Coordinates of C-alpha atoms in Angstrom, one line a residue:
Chain A
M20 CA -22.6 299.2 -165.4
L21 CA -20.2 296.2 -165.0
T22 CA -16.6 297.4 -165.0
V23 CA -13.7 295.1 -165.5
T24 CA -10.5 296.8 -164.6
K25 CA -7.0 295.6 -165.3
I26 CA -7.6 291.9 -164.6
S27 CA -4.7 289.6 -164.9
R28 CA -4.4 285.9 -164.2
S29 CA -1.8 283.2 -164.6
F30 CA -2.0 279.5 -164.5
G31 CA 1.4 278.3 -163.4
D32 CA 4.0 280.1 -165.5
H33 CA 1.5 280.9 -168.2
Q34 CA -0.1 284.3 -168.1
V35 CA -3.5 284.0 -169.7
L36 CA -4.9 287.5 -169.0
H37 CA -3.0 290.8 -169.2
D38 CA -4.6 293.9 -167.7
V39 CA -8.0 293.1 -169.2
S40 CA -10.3 296.1 -168.9
F41 CA -13.7 296.8 -170.4
D42 CA -17.2 297.9 -169.5
V43 CA -20.6 296.3 -170.0
R44 CA -23.2 298.9 -170.2
P45 CA -26.8 298.6 -169.0
G46 CA -29.3 297.6 -171.6
R47 CA -26.7 296.7 -174.1
M48 CA -25.7 293.5 -175.6
T49 CA -21.9 293.3 -175.4
G50 CA -20.2 290.8 -177.6
F51 CA -17.0 289.3 -176.2
L52 CA -15.0 288.1 -179.2
G53 CA -11.9 286.0 -179.3
A54 CA -10.4 282.9 -180.7
N55 CA -10.3 279.7 -178.7
G56 CA -7.9 280.0 -175.8
S57 CA -7.8 283.8 -175.9
G58 CA -9.1 284.2 -172.4
K59 CA -12.8 284.7 -172.8
T60 CA -13.9 282.0 -170.4
T61 CA -11.3 282.8 -167.8
T62 CA -12.4 286.4 -167.8
M63 CA -16.0 285.5 -167.4
R64 CA -15.2 283.0 -164.6
I65 CA -13.3 285.8 -162.8
V66 CA -16.3 288.1 -163.2
L67 CA -18.5 285.4 -161.6
G68 CA -16.1 284.8 -158.8
V69 CA -15.7 281.2 -159.8
L70 CA -12.0 281.9 -160.3
G71 CA -9.8 284.5 -158.5
A72 CA -7.8 287.1 -160.3
D73 CA -4.1 287.7 -159.6
G74 CA -4.7 291.4 -160.0
G75 CA -7.4 293.9 -161.0
T76 CA -11.0 294.4 -159.9
V77 CA -14.5 293.8 -161.2
G78 CA -17.1 296.4 -160.2
W79 CA -20.8 296.5 -160.4
R80 CA -22.6 299.9 -160.1
G81 CA -19.4 301.4 -158.9
E82 CA -18.7 299.0 -156.1
P83 CA -16.5 295.9 -156.0
I84 CA -18.5 292.7 -156.5
T85 CA -19.0 290.7 -153.3
P86 CA -20.5 287.2 -152.7
A87 CA -23.6 289.2 -151.6
T88 CA -24.1 290.8 -155.0
R89 CA -23.1 287.9 -157.1
P90 CA -26.4 285.9 -156.8
R91 CA -28.0 288.7 -158.7
F92 CA -25.9 287.7 -161.7
G93 CA -27.1 285.2 -164.3
Y94 CA -24.5 282.9 -165.6
M95 CA -24.4 280.4 -168.4
P96 CA -21.1 278.5 -168.3
E97 CA -19.3 277.5 -171.4
E98 CA -19.5 273.8 -170.5
R99 CA -23.1 273.2 -170.0
G100 CA -24.5 271.1 -167.3
L101 CA -27.4 270.8 -164.9
Y102 CA -28.5 267.8 -162.8
P103 CA -29.2 265.0 -165.3
K104 CA -31.5 263.1 -163.0
M105 CA -33.6 266.0 -161.8
G106 CA -36.9 267.3 -163.4
V107 CA -36.6 270.3 -165.7
A108 CA -39.0 272.6 -163.8
D109 CA -37.8 271.3 -160.4
Q110 CA -34.2 272.2 -161.0
V111 CA -34.9 275.6 -162.6
T112 CA -37.1 276.4 -159.6
W113 CA -34.5 275.1 -157.2
L114 CA -31.8 277.3 -158.8
A115 CA -34.1 280.3 -158.6
R116 CA -34.6 279.7 -154.9
L117 CA -30.9 279.3 -154.5
H118 CA -30.6 282.8 -156.0
G119 CA -32.9 284.1 -153.3
L120 CA -36.4 283.9 -154.8
D121 CA -39.2 282.6 -152.7
R122 CA -40.9 279.4 -153.7
A123 CA -43.9 281.0 -155.4
A124 CA -41.9 283.5 -157.4
A125 CA -39.4 280.8 -158.4
R126 CA -42.2 278.6 -159.6
A127 CA -43.9 281.4 -161.5
N128 CA -40.7 282.5 -163.2
T129 CA -39.9 279.0 -164.1
D130 CA -43.3 278.4 -165.7
R131 CA -43.1 281.6 -167.7
L132 CA -39.6 281.0 -168.9
L133 CA -40.2 277.4 -169.9
D134 CA -43.2 278.6 -171.8
Q135 CA -41.3 281.3 -173.6
L136 CA -38.6 278.8 -174.5
G137 CA -41.1 276.3 -175.8
L138 CA -40.4 273.8 -173.1
A139 CA -43.7 273.9 -171.2
D140 CA -44.7 270.4 -172.2
R141 CA -41.3 269.0 -171.0
A142 CA -41.4 270.7 -167.6
G143 CA -42.0 267.4 -165.7
D144 CA -39.4 265.4 -167.6
L145 CA -35.9 264.5 -166.3
L146 CA -33.3 266.7 -167.9
E147 CA -31.4 263.8 -169.3
S148 CA -34.4 262.7 -171.3
L149 CA -34.3 265.9 -173.4
S150 CA -32.4 266.4 -176.6
L151 CA -29.1 268.4 -176.3
G152 CA -30.7 271.4 -178.0
N153 CA -33.6 271.4 -175.4
Q154 CA -31.1 270.9 -172.5
Q155 CA -29.4 274.0 -173.8
R156 CA -32.7 275.9 -173.6
V157 CA -33.1 274.8 -170.0
Q158 CA -29.7 276.1 -169.4
I159 CA -30.8 279.5 -170.6
A160 CA -33.8 279.3 -168.3
A161 CA -31.5 278.5 -165.4
A162 CA -29.4 281.6 -166.1
L163 CA -32.5 283.9 -166.4
V164 CA -34.9 282.5 -163.9
H165 CA -34.0 284.8 -161.0
E166 CA -34.3 287.9 -163.2
P167 CA -30.7 288.7 -162.9
D168 CA -29.3 292.3 -162.8
V169 CA -26.3 291.2 -165.0
L170 CA -26.2 288.4 -167.6
I171 CA -22.9 286.6 -168.4
L172 CA -23.4 284.1 -171.1
D173 CA -20.4 282.0 -172.3
E174 CA -21.0 280.9 -175.9
P175 CA -24.8 281.0 -175.4
F176 CA -25.6 280.1 -179.0
S177 CA -23.2 277.3 -179.7
G178 CA -25.0 274.0 -180.2
L179 CA -28.4 275.7 -180.9
D180 CA -30.3 275.1 -184.1
P181 CA -31.3 278.3 -185.9
L182 CA -34.8 278.2 -184.6
A183 CA -33.6 277.9 -181.0
V184 CA -31.2 280.7 -181.6
E185 CA -34.1 282.9 -182.5
V186 CA -36.1 281.8 -179.4
V187 CA -33.2 282.3 -177.0
L188 CA -32.2 285.6 -178.6
E189 CA -35.7 287.0 -178.1
V190 CA -35.6 286.1 -174.4
V191 CA -32.1 287.5 -173.9
R192 CA -33.0 290.7 -175.8
G193 CA -36.1 291.1 -173.6
H194 CA -33.7 291.2 -170.6
A195 CA -31.4 293.7 -172.2
A196 CA -34.4 295.9 -173.1
R197 CA -35.2 296.1 -169.4
G198 CA -31.8 297.6 -168.8
V199 CA -29.8 294.5 -167.9
P200 CA -26.2 294.5 -169.1
V201 CA -25.5 291.4 -171.2
L202 CA -22.0 290.1 -171.8
F203 CA -21.9 287.1 -174.2
S204 CA -18.9 285.5 -175.7
S205 CA -18.7 284.0 -179.1
H206 CA -16.4 283.0 -181.8
Q207 CA -19.2 283.1 -184.3
L208 CA -18.5 286.6 -185.7
A209 CA -21.5 286.8 -188.0
L210 CA -23.8 286.2 -185.1
V211 CA -22.1 288.7 -182.9
E212 CA -22.2 291.2 -185.7
Q213 CA -25.9 290.8 -186.0
L214 CA -26.7 290.9 -182.3
C215 CA -24.3 293.1 -180.3
D216 CA -24.4 296.8 -179.6
D217 CA -20.9 296.8 -178.1
V218 CA -17.9 294.7 -178.9
V219 CA -14.9 293.7 -176.9
I220 CA -12.2 291.9 -178.8
I221 CA -9.7 289.8 -176.8
S222 CA -6.6 288.2 -178.2
D223 CA -3.9 286.3 -176.3
G224 CA -5.3 287.6 -173.0
R225 CA -5.2 291.2 -174.1
V226 CA -8.2 293.4 -175.0
T227 CA -7.2 294.6 -178.5
A228 CA -10.3 296.6 -179.3
H229 CA -13.5 297.7 -177.6
G230 CA -16.3 300.1 -178.3
T231 CA -19.7 300.2 -180.0
R232 CA -20.0 298.1 -183.0
D233 CA -20.3 301.1 -185.3
E234 CA -17.4 302.9 -183.6
L235 CA -15.2 300.0 -184.3
R236 CA -16.3 299.8 -187.9
T237 CA -15.5 303.4 -188.4
R238 CA -12.3 303.2 -186.5
Y239 CA -11.1 300.1 -188.4
G240 CA -12.8 301.1 -191.7
T241 CA -10.5 302.6 -194.2
S242 CA -12.2 305.1 -196.6
R243 CA -13.0 302.4 -199.1
F244 CA -15.6 302.6 -201.8
E245 CA -17.0 300.2 -204.4
V246 CA -18.2 301.6 -207.6
V247 CA -19.9 299.8 -210.5
V248 CA -20.2 301.6 -213.9
D249 CA -21.4 300.4 -217.3
T250 CA -18.1 300.3 -219.1
D251 CA -14.6 299.4 -218.0
A252 CA -13.6 301.3 -214.9
G253 CA -9.9 301.4 -215.7
W254 CA -9.9 305.2 -215.9
L255 CA -10.2 305.4 -212.2
R256 CA -6.4 304.7 -212.0
D257 CA -5.8 308.2 -213.4
V258 CA -8.1 310.0 -211.0
P259 CA -5.9 312.0 -208.5
G260 CA -6.3 311.5 -204.8
I261 CA -7.4 307.9 -204.9
R262 CA -5.8 304.4 -205.0
V263 CA -7.5 301.6 -206.8
V264 CA -7.4 298.4 -204.7
E265 CA -9.3 296.1 -207.0
L266 CA -10.4 296.4 -210.6
D267 CA -12.6 293.9 -212.3
G268 CA -14.1 295.3 -215.6
P269 CA -16.9 297.7 -214.7
R270 CA -16.4 297.1 -210.9
A271 CA -13.7 298.7 -208.9
V272 CA -12.8 299.2 -205.2
F273 CA -10.7 302.3 -204.3
E274 CA -9.4 304.0 -201.3
L275 CA -9.5 307.7 -200.7
D276 CA -6.3 309.5 -199.8
D277 CA -6.5 312.0 -197.0
G278 CA -8.2 315.1 -198.1
A279 CA -9.9 313.6 -201.2
R280 CA -13.7 313.5 -201.3
D281 CA -15.8 310.6 -202.4
Q282 CA -18.4 312.9 -204.0
D283 CA -15.8 314.3 -206.3
V284 CA -15.0 310.8 -207.5
L285 CA -18.8 310.1 -208.0
R286 CA -19.2 313.3 -210.1
T287 CA -16.3 312.3 -212.3
A288 CA -17.8 308.9 -212.8
L289 CA -21.2 310.3 -213.7
D290 CA -19.5 312.6 -216.2
R291 CA -18.2 309.5 -218.0
G292 CA -21.5 307.6 -218.1
A293 CA -24.0 305.7 -216.0
V294 CA -23.1 304.7 -212.4
R295 CA -24.9 301.6 -211.3
S296 CA -23.7 301.5 -207.7
F297 CA -21.5 303.6 -205.4
T298 CA -21.1 302.3 -201.8
P299 CA -18.8 302.8 -198.9
V300 CA -17.2 299.5 -198.0
V301 CA -17.7 298.9 -194.2
P302 CA -15.4 296.3 -192.7
T303 CA -17.1 293.3 -191.2
L304 CA -16.3 292.3 -187.6
D305 CA -14.4 289.5 -189.2
E306 CA -12.0 292.0 -190.8
I307 CA -11.8 294.1 -187.6
F308 CA -11.2 290.9 -185.6
K309 CA -8.4 289.8 -187.9
E310 CA -6.8 293.3 -187.8
A311 CA -7.3 293.7 -184.1
S312 CA -5.8 290.4 -183.2
Chain B
M18 CA -29.9 289.8 -152.0
S19 CA -27.8 286.8 -151.4
I20 CA -29.5 284.2 -149.3
P21 CA -28.2 283.5 -145.8
F22 CA -25.8 280.6 -145.3
G23 CA -28.4 278.6 -143.4
A24 CA -31.0 279.0 -146.1
A25 CA -28.5 277.9 -148.8
T26 CA -27.5 274.9 -146.7
R27 CA -31.1 274.0 -146.3
L28 CA -31.8 274.2 -150.0
V29 CA -28.9 272.0 -150.9
A30 CA -29.9 269.5 -148.2
E31 CA -33.5 269.5 -149.5
R32 CA -32.4 268.8 -153.0
E33 CA -30.0 266.0 -151.9
V34 CA -32.8 264.3 -149.9
K35 CA -35.4 264.7 -152.6
V36 CA -33.2 263.3 -155.3
L37 CA -32.0 260.4 -153.2
V38 CA -35.5 259.3 -152.0
R39 CA -36.6 259.2 -155.6
T40 CA -34.0 256.6 -156.5
K41 CA -35.0 253.0 -156.4
G42 CA -31.6 252.0 -154.9
F43 CA -32.3 254.0 -151.8
W44 CA -35.5 252.2 -151.0
I45 CA -34.2 248.8 -152.1
G46 CA -31.2 249.2 -149.7
F47 CA -33.4 250.2 -146.9
A48 CA -35.9 247.4 -147.5
V49 CA -33.1 244.9 -147.5
I50 CA -31.9 246.1 -144.1
L51 CA -35.4 246.0 -142.6
I52 CA -36.3 242.6 -144.1
G53 CA -32.9 241.3 -142.9
L54 CA -33.7 242.5 -139.4
F55 CA -37.0 240.9 -139.2
A56 CA -35.7 237.7 -140.8
L57 CA -32.9 237.5 -138.2
T58 CA -35.4 237.8 -135.3
V59 CA -38.6 236.2 -136.5
L60 CA -37.5 233.4 -138.7
P61 CA -35.7 231.3 -136.0
K62 CA -39.1 231.1 -134.2
V63 CA -40.9 230.0 -137.3
F64 CA -38.4 227.3 -138.2
D65 CA -37.5 226.3 -134.7
S66 CA -39.5 223.1 -134.3
P67 CA -38.9 221.3 -131.0
T68 CA -36.3 218.5 -131.0
S69 CA -38.1 215.2 -131.7
V70 CA -37.2 212.1 -129.8
A71 CA -38.4 208.5 -130.4
V72 CA -38.9 206.7 -127.1
V73 CA -39.3 203.0 -126.3
G74 CA -41.0 202.2 -123.0
D75 CA -42.3 204.6 -120.4
S76 CA -39.1 205.3 -118.4
A77 CA -38.0 208.6 -120.0
T78 CA -41.3 209.8 -121.6
E79 CA -42.4 212.0 -118.8
S80 CA -39.2 213.9 -118.2
L81 CA -38.7 214.4 -121.9
T82 CA -42.2 215.6 -122.5
D83 CA -41.8 218.0 -119.6
A84 CA -38.6 219.3 -121.1
G85 CA -40.5 220.3 -124.2
F86 CA -39.4 217.6 -126.6
D87 CA -41.6 216.2 -129.3
V88 CA -41.9 212.7 -128.0
R89 CA -42.9 209.8 -130.3
R90 CA -43.6 206.4 -128.8
V91 CA -42.3 203.4 -130.8
D92 CA -42.4 199.7 -130.1
D93 CA -38.9 198.6 -130.1
R94 CA -35.3 199.6 -130.5
A95 CA -35.2 198.6 -134.2
A96 CA -38.1 200.9 -135.0
A97 CA -36.5 203.8 -133.1
E98 CA -33.2 203.3 -135.0
E99 CA -35.0 203.3 -138.2
L100 CA -36.6 206.7 -137.4
V101 CA -33.2 208.1 -136.4
R102 CA -31.7 206.8 -139.7
A103 CA -34.5 208.3 -141.7
D104 CA -33.9 211.6 -139.9
D105 CA -37.5 211.6 -138.8
V106 CA -36.4 212.2 -135.3
D107 CA -33.3 213.8 -133.8
A108 CA -32.6 211.1 -131.3
A109 CA -34.1 208.0 -129.7
V110 CA -34.2 206.9 -126.1
V111 CA -34.4 203.2 -125.5
P112 CA -34.3 201.1 -122.2
D113 CA -30.9 199.8 -121.3
G114 CA -30.5 197.4 -118.5
P115 CA -32.9 197.2 -115.6
S116 CA -33.4 200.9 -114.9
G117 CA -31.2 202.8 -117.2
V118 CA -31.7 204.2 -120.7
R119 CA -29.5 204.4 -123.9
V120 CA -29.5 207.3 -126.3
I121 CA -29.3 206.8 -130.0
A122 CA -28.4 209.5 -132.5
L123 CA -27.1 209.8 -136.0
T124 CA -23.7 211.6 -136.0
E125 CA -23.3 213.6 -132.8
P126 CA -24.3 213.1 -129.2
P127 CA -27.6 215.0 -128.8
N128 CA -26.6 217.3 -125.9
E129 CA -30.0 218.7 -125.4
V130 CA -31.5 215.3 -124.9
L131 CA -28.6 214.2 -122.6
T132 CA -29.0 217.3 -120.4
A133 CA -32.7 216.5 -120.0
L134 CA -31.9 213.0 -118.9
V135 CA -29.3 213.5 -116.3
T136 CA -29.6 215.3 -113.0
A137 CA -27.0 218.0 -113.2
P138 CA -25.4 219.4 -110.1
P139 CA -26.5 223.0 -109.3
V140 CA -24.3 225.7 -110.8
D141 CA -23.7 229.2 -109.4
L142 CA -22.5 231.7 -112.0
L143 CA -20.7 234.6 -110.4
E144 CA -20.9 236.8 -113.5
A145 CA -24.0 235.6 -115.3
S146 CA -24.4 236.8 -118.8
E147 CA -27.9 237.8 -119.6
V148 CA -27.5 236.9 -123.2
S149 CA -26.2 233.7 -124.7
P150 CA -22.9 234.0 -126.5
G151 CA -24.6 233.1 -129.8
R152 CA -27.2 235.8 -129.5
R153 CA -24.6 238.3 -128.3
Q154 CA -22.6 237.6 -131.5
V155 CA -25.6 238.2 -133.6
V156 CA -26.4 241.5 -132.0
I157 CA -22.8 242.7 -132.4
M158 CA -22.9 241.6 -136.0
V159 CA -26.1 243.6 -136.6
F160 CA -24.6 246.7 -135.1
A161 CA -21.5 246.4 -137.2
L162 CA -23.4 245.6 -140.3
V163 CA -25.8 248.6 -139.9
F164 CA -22.7 250.8 -139.5
L165 CA -21.1 249.3 -142.6
M166 CA -24.3 249.8 -144.7
F167 CA -24.9 253.4 -143.7
G168 CA -21.2 254.2 -143.9
M169 CA -21.1 252.9 -147.5
G170 CA -24.4 254.7 -148.1
G171 CA -22.4 257.9 -147.7
A172 CA -20.9 257.1 -151.1
A173 CA -24.0 258.8 -152.5
I174 CA -22.5 262.1 -151.3
A175 CA -19.3 261.5 -153.3
Q176 CA -21.4 260.6 -156.3
S177 CA -23.5 263.8 -156.0
T178 CA -20.4 265.8 -155.7
V179 CA -18.8 264.3 -158.8
T180 CA -22.1 264.8 -160.7
E181 CA -21.9 268.5 -160.0
K182 CA -18.3 268.6 -161.1
Q183 CA -18.8 266.5 -164.2
T184 CA -21.8 268.4 -165.4
R185 CA -20.2 271.7 -164.4
I186 CA -23.3 272.9 -162.7
V187 CA -20.7 273.5 -159.9
E188 CA -19.8 276.7 -161.7
I189 CA -23.3 278.0 -161.3
L190 CA -23.5 276.9 -157.7
V191 CA -20.1 278.3 -156.7
S192 CA -21.0 281.7 -158.2
T193 CA -24.2 281.7 -156.2
I194 CA -23.7 280.3 -152.8
P195 CA -20.7 279.7 -150.5
V196 CA -18.8 276.4 -151.1
R197 CA -19.1 275.6 -147.5
A198 CA -22.9 275.9 -147.7
M199 CA -22.8 273.3 -150.5
L200 CA -20.7 270.9 -148.3
A201 CA -22.8 271.6 -145.2
G202 CA -26.0 271.0 -147.1
K203 CA -24.8 267.7 -148.5
I204 CA -23.7 266.5 -145.1
A205 CA -26.9 267.7 -143.5
G206 CA -29.2 266.2 -146.1
H207 CA -27.6 262.8 -146.1
T208 CA -27.3 262.7 -142.3
L209 CA -31.0 263.5 -141.9
L210 CA -31.8 260.7 -144.2
T211 CA -29.5 258.3 -142.3
L212 CA -31.0 259.5 -139.0
G213 CA -34.4 258.8 -140.4
Q214 CA -33.5 255.3 -141.5
V215 CA -31.7 254.5 -138.2
A216 CA -34.7 255.8 -136.3
V217 CA -37.0 253.5 -138.2
L218 CA -34.7 250.6 -137.6
A219 CA -34.4 251.4 -133.9
L220 CA -38.2 251.4 -133.7
A221 CA -38.5 248.3 -135.8
A222 CA -36.0 246.3 -133.8
P223 CA -38.1 246.0 -130.6
I224 CA -41.1 245.1 -132.7
A225 CA -39.1 242.4 -134.5
L226 CA -37.7 241.1 -131.3
R227 CA -41.2 240.9 -129.7
L228 CA -42.5 239.1 -132.8
G229 CA -39.6 236.7 -132.6
G230 CA -40.5 236.1 -128.9
Q231 CA -37.1 237.4 -127.8
G232 CA -38.4 239.8 -125.2
E233 CA -35.6 239.2 -122.7
L234 CA -33.0 240.1 -125.4
L235 CA -34.9 243.3 -126.0
A236 CA -34.4 244.4 -122.4
V237 CA -30.6 244.1 -122.9
V238 CA -30.4 245.5 -126.4
A239 CA -32.7 248.5 -125.8
P240 CA -30.2 250.8 -123.9
A241 CA -27.4 250.0 -126.3
L242 CA -29.8 250.8 -129.2
G243 CA -30.5 254.1 -127.6
W244 CA -26.8 254.9 -127.6
F245 CA -26.3 253.4 -131.1
V246 CA -28.4 256.1 -132.8
P247 CA -26.5 259.2 -131.7
F248 CA -23.2 257.4 -132.1
L249 CA -24.0 256.2 -135.6
V250 CA -25.2 259.7 -136.7
L251 CA -22.1 261.4 -135.4
G252 CA -20.0 258.7 -137.1
F253 CA -21.9 259.2 -140.3
V254 CA -21.2 263.0 -140.3
L255 CA -17.5 262.2 -140.0
L256 CA -17.7 259.8 -142.9
A257 CA -20.0 262.0 -144.9
S258 CA -17.5 264.9 -144.9
M259 CA -14.8 262.5 -146.1
W260 CA -17.0 261.1 -148.8
A261 CA -17.6 264.6 -150.0
V262 CA -13.9 265.3 -150.3
A263 CA -13.4 262.0 -152.1
G264 CA -16.0 263.1 -154.6
S265 CA -14.5 266.6 -155.0
L266 CA -11.0 265.2 -155.9
V267 CA -12.0 263.7 -159.2
S268 CA -13.9 265.0 -162.2
R269 CA -15.6 262.0 -163.6
Q270 CA -17.7 259.2 -162.1
E271 CA -15.3 256.7 -163.6
D272 CA -12.4 258.0 -161.5
L273 CA -14.3 257.9 -158.2
G274 CA -12.8 254.6 -157.4
S275 CA -9.4 256.1 -157.1
S276 CA -10.2 258.6 -154.5
M277 CA -12.6 256.5 -152.4
G278 CA -10.1 254.0 -151.1
L279 CA -9.3 255.7 -147.8
V280 CA -12.9 256.3 -147.0
I281 CA -13.8 252.7 -147.7
I282 CA -11.0 251.6 -145.3
L283 CA -12.4 253.9 -142.7
V284 CA -15.8 252.3 -143.1
M285 CA -14.6 248.7 -143.3
G286 CA -12.0 249.0 -140.6
P287 CA -14.5 249.5 -137.7
Y288 CA -16.7 246.8 -139.1
F289 CA -14.0 244.2 -139.2
G290 CA -12.4 245.4 -136.0
V291 CA -15.5 244.9 -134.0
M292 CA -16.4 241.6 -135.7
F293 CA -13.0 240.1 -135.0
F294 CA -12.2 241.6 -131.6
S295 CA -15.5 241.7 -129.9
D296 CA -14.1 239.3 -127.3
N297 CA -10.9 241.2 -126.8
A298 CA -11.5 243.8 -124.1
T299 CA -8.3 245.8 -124.7
V300 CA -8.8 246.1 -128.5
M301 CA -12.5 247.0 -128.0
G302 CA -11.6 249.5 -125.4
V303 CA -9.3 251.3 -127.8
L304 CA -11.7 251.0 -130.7
S305 CA -14.4 252.5 -128.6
Y306 CA -12.5 255.8 -128.4
V307 CA -11.0 256.0 -131.9
P308 CA -13.4 258.4 -133.7
F309 CA -14.3 256.2 -136.6
S310 CA -14.7 252.9 -134.9
A311 CA -16.2 254.5 -131.7
A312 CA -19.5 254.8 -133.6
V313 CA -19.9 251.0 -133.5
A314 CA -17.5 249.8 -130.8
M315 CA -18.9 251.9 -128.0
P316 CA -22.5 250.8 -128.4
V317 CA -21.3 247.2 -128.6
R318 CA -19.3 247.7 -125.3
L319 CA -22.4 249.2 -123.7
F320 CA -24.4 246.2 -124.9
T321 CA -21.9 243.7 -123.5
G322 CA -21.8 245.7 -120.3
S323 CA -18.1 246.4 -120.4
A324 CA -18.5 250.2 -120.5
G325 CA -20.3 252.6 -118.3
V326 CA -22.3 255.6 -119.1
W327 CA -19.4 258.0 -118.4
E328 CA -17.2 256.1 -120.9
A329 CA -19.9 256.5 -123.5
L330 CA -20.2 260.2 -122.9
L331 CA -16.5 260.7 -123.0
S332 CA -16.2 258.7 -126.3
M333 CA -19.1 260.7 -127.7
G334 CA -17.3 263.9 -126.8
V335 CA -14.1 262.8 -128.5
L336 CA -16.2 261.8 -131.6
A337 CA -18.0 265.2 -131.6
A338 CA -14.7 267.0 -131.4
S339 CA -13.2 265.1 -134.3
V340 CA -16.4 265.7 -136.3
A341 CA -15.9 269.4 -135.9
A342 CA -12.2 269.2 -136.8
I343 CA -12.7 266.9 -139.8
V344 CA -15.6 268.9 -141.2
L345 CA -13.5 272.1 -141.1
L346 CA -10.6 270.2 -142.7
A347 CA -12.9 268.8 -145.3
G348 CA -14.4 272.2 -146.0
R349 CA -11.0 273.5 -147.1
L350 CA -10.2 270.5 -149.2
Y351 CA -13.6 270.5 -150.8
A352 CA -13.3 274.2 -151.6
G353 CA -9.8 273.7 -152.9
S354 CA -10.6 270.9 -155.3
L355 CA -14.2 271.6 -156.4
L356 CA -13.3 273.7 -159.4
R357 CA -10.3 271.8 -160.5
T358 CA -11.2 269.7 -163.4
G359 CA -9.1 267.4 -165.5
G360 CA -7.3 264.7 -163.7
K361 CA -7.4 263.7 -160.0
V362 CA -6.6 266.5 -157.6
G363 CA -3.9 265.7 -155.1
L364 CA -4.7 266.4 -151.4
A365 CA -1.7 268.8 -151.2
K366 CA -3.0 270.8 -154.1
A367 CA -6.5 270.8 -152.8
W368 CA -5.2 272.1 -149.5
A369 CA -3.1 274.9 -151.2
R370 CA -6.2 276.2 -152.8
A371 CA -4.9 278.4 -155.6
D372 CA -8.3 279.2 -156.9

């Protein structure tokens, strides 16, 4: 488990992180959500040791992270970049060796990853000759080639076309499935909602919510239901224990007061006629995000 | 699992070398130096045809032929003058009076011919120079030029550093290996390349001199050349660490010019210093101990015979000590500025290193 504990950091007079704490659990995709400038990248840089923290600690498997353990991390920085004038396979292999792999293992991993990412036929080309989308795939390969124990990906999907997102996702998920904790930041809520197991929401340098995706939904979900009947649903206004939030002909959204039961409302509705639909309204991450920040 | 400092350094060096030897510029630059060296030594022999003299009568023919001149016999003074005017010969020697001769030339007195015709009194040189002043100047110029070219070649280090900053691959590197290993690897890689090139030049120089028929010059240059290699390499390390800092202070290739000024002065300074003051013993004495210019000034002094071996060793010691100091200093500046992006990083800020 990767543990971030009470990290703070200022640039000049401006404090950008306030006691940021969260965990990234093994084998889980943890989405790191926040608006631009909320402190995502700074936090990730501190985890990677690229930046120092003014206070707080980052631990890995219960021990503070040292320069000796860090090469076991895989990192994809927000601002992409590899050597433009170096061959694709050459530089991925080189980075693998820099992380401690021997030449043969580095080469084998590189070939396998480039193949998985659909870049096998570009392996010998200079990086700068690839399209931006393909360069992005190489960047993923660079982060994964040494089979890291922890993956920190800063906005890994930005700039990727939908097809590439699928390809990259499959590779990253493969790592998570092997028990690697994956922390990835994004401001694309829909994507995070679809991918992540756990969520950390950061706003103005403070963690405002964190937990599993479903926990957060329950926690931030009010007891809201949507009901669709055949006739006008206006009668719901007179049902005790509920509050109608929205009413649009046969469709209504209502909230249960404490102690009221949804099944009672359903029964009442059925007594009055046909019920076409009756569903709990789960908040999207978007809504949680807005509420949490 | 992290790789040892030495291994990281070696990997960085390996990459620098591989990338650089794949660029055309590297080979073109090296080829230009090599070709220049051969041109300087071999070409004079090719184009150096003997001075031609038109001679009337028998009086001077023998002595001129013996002296190696290309002698052409003509019938009379008028014919001789015509050949001189047409620039077919360099000078003409015609009879003048009962036993004397007269020399005819176009614009300047032909000293070579005159020397051959007169009987000069014997001369004893108390401190004979083994090399003519002209050749000495050429050798000094070559030393200074080679220093200048390799010193400037260090700019590749600055460029490689900026590339890493500009593309942000530096973030991946810094999170993987120590910053000092990055610096050490860059310096080691480029120094190895420079050493390789200088070694090739040092081996090519004797061949070129032999081909050019300048064997006697070789005997004088060889010891100095032997000293020049270690001096140049140490001097290069000194410059290399400064080039690296110059590169780490800016974030974009376009801004590199603003941080390279000082290093360029440190490369040009010794070059011009040695070129201008090679005859001034005091200045050369000082230059041969100042770390940056020592790399070229001391070998030149060894070549001209104005410094002994102990002086060379002392100067090399001073140079090595300053290399150690500057590399340490550069390491801190490099680490302090590498991750700062945006504008140009001031030296004070780089030194403060608020990471």
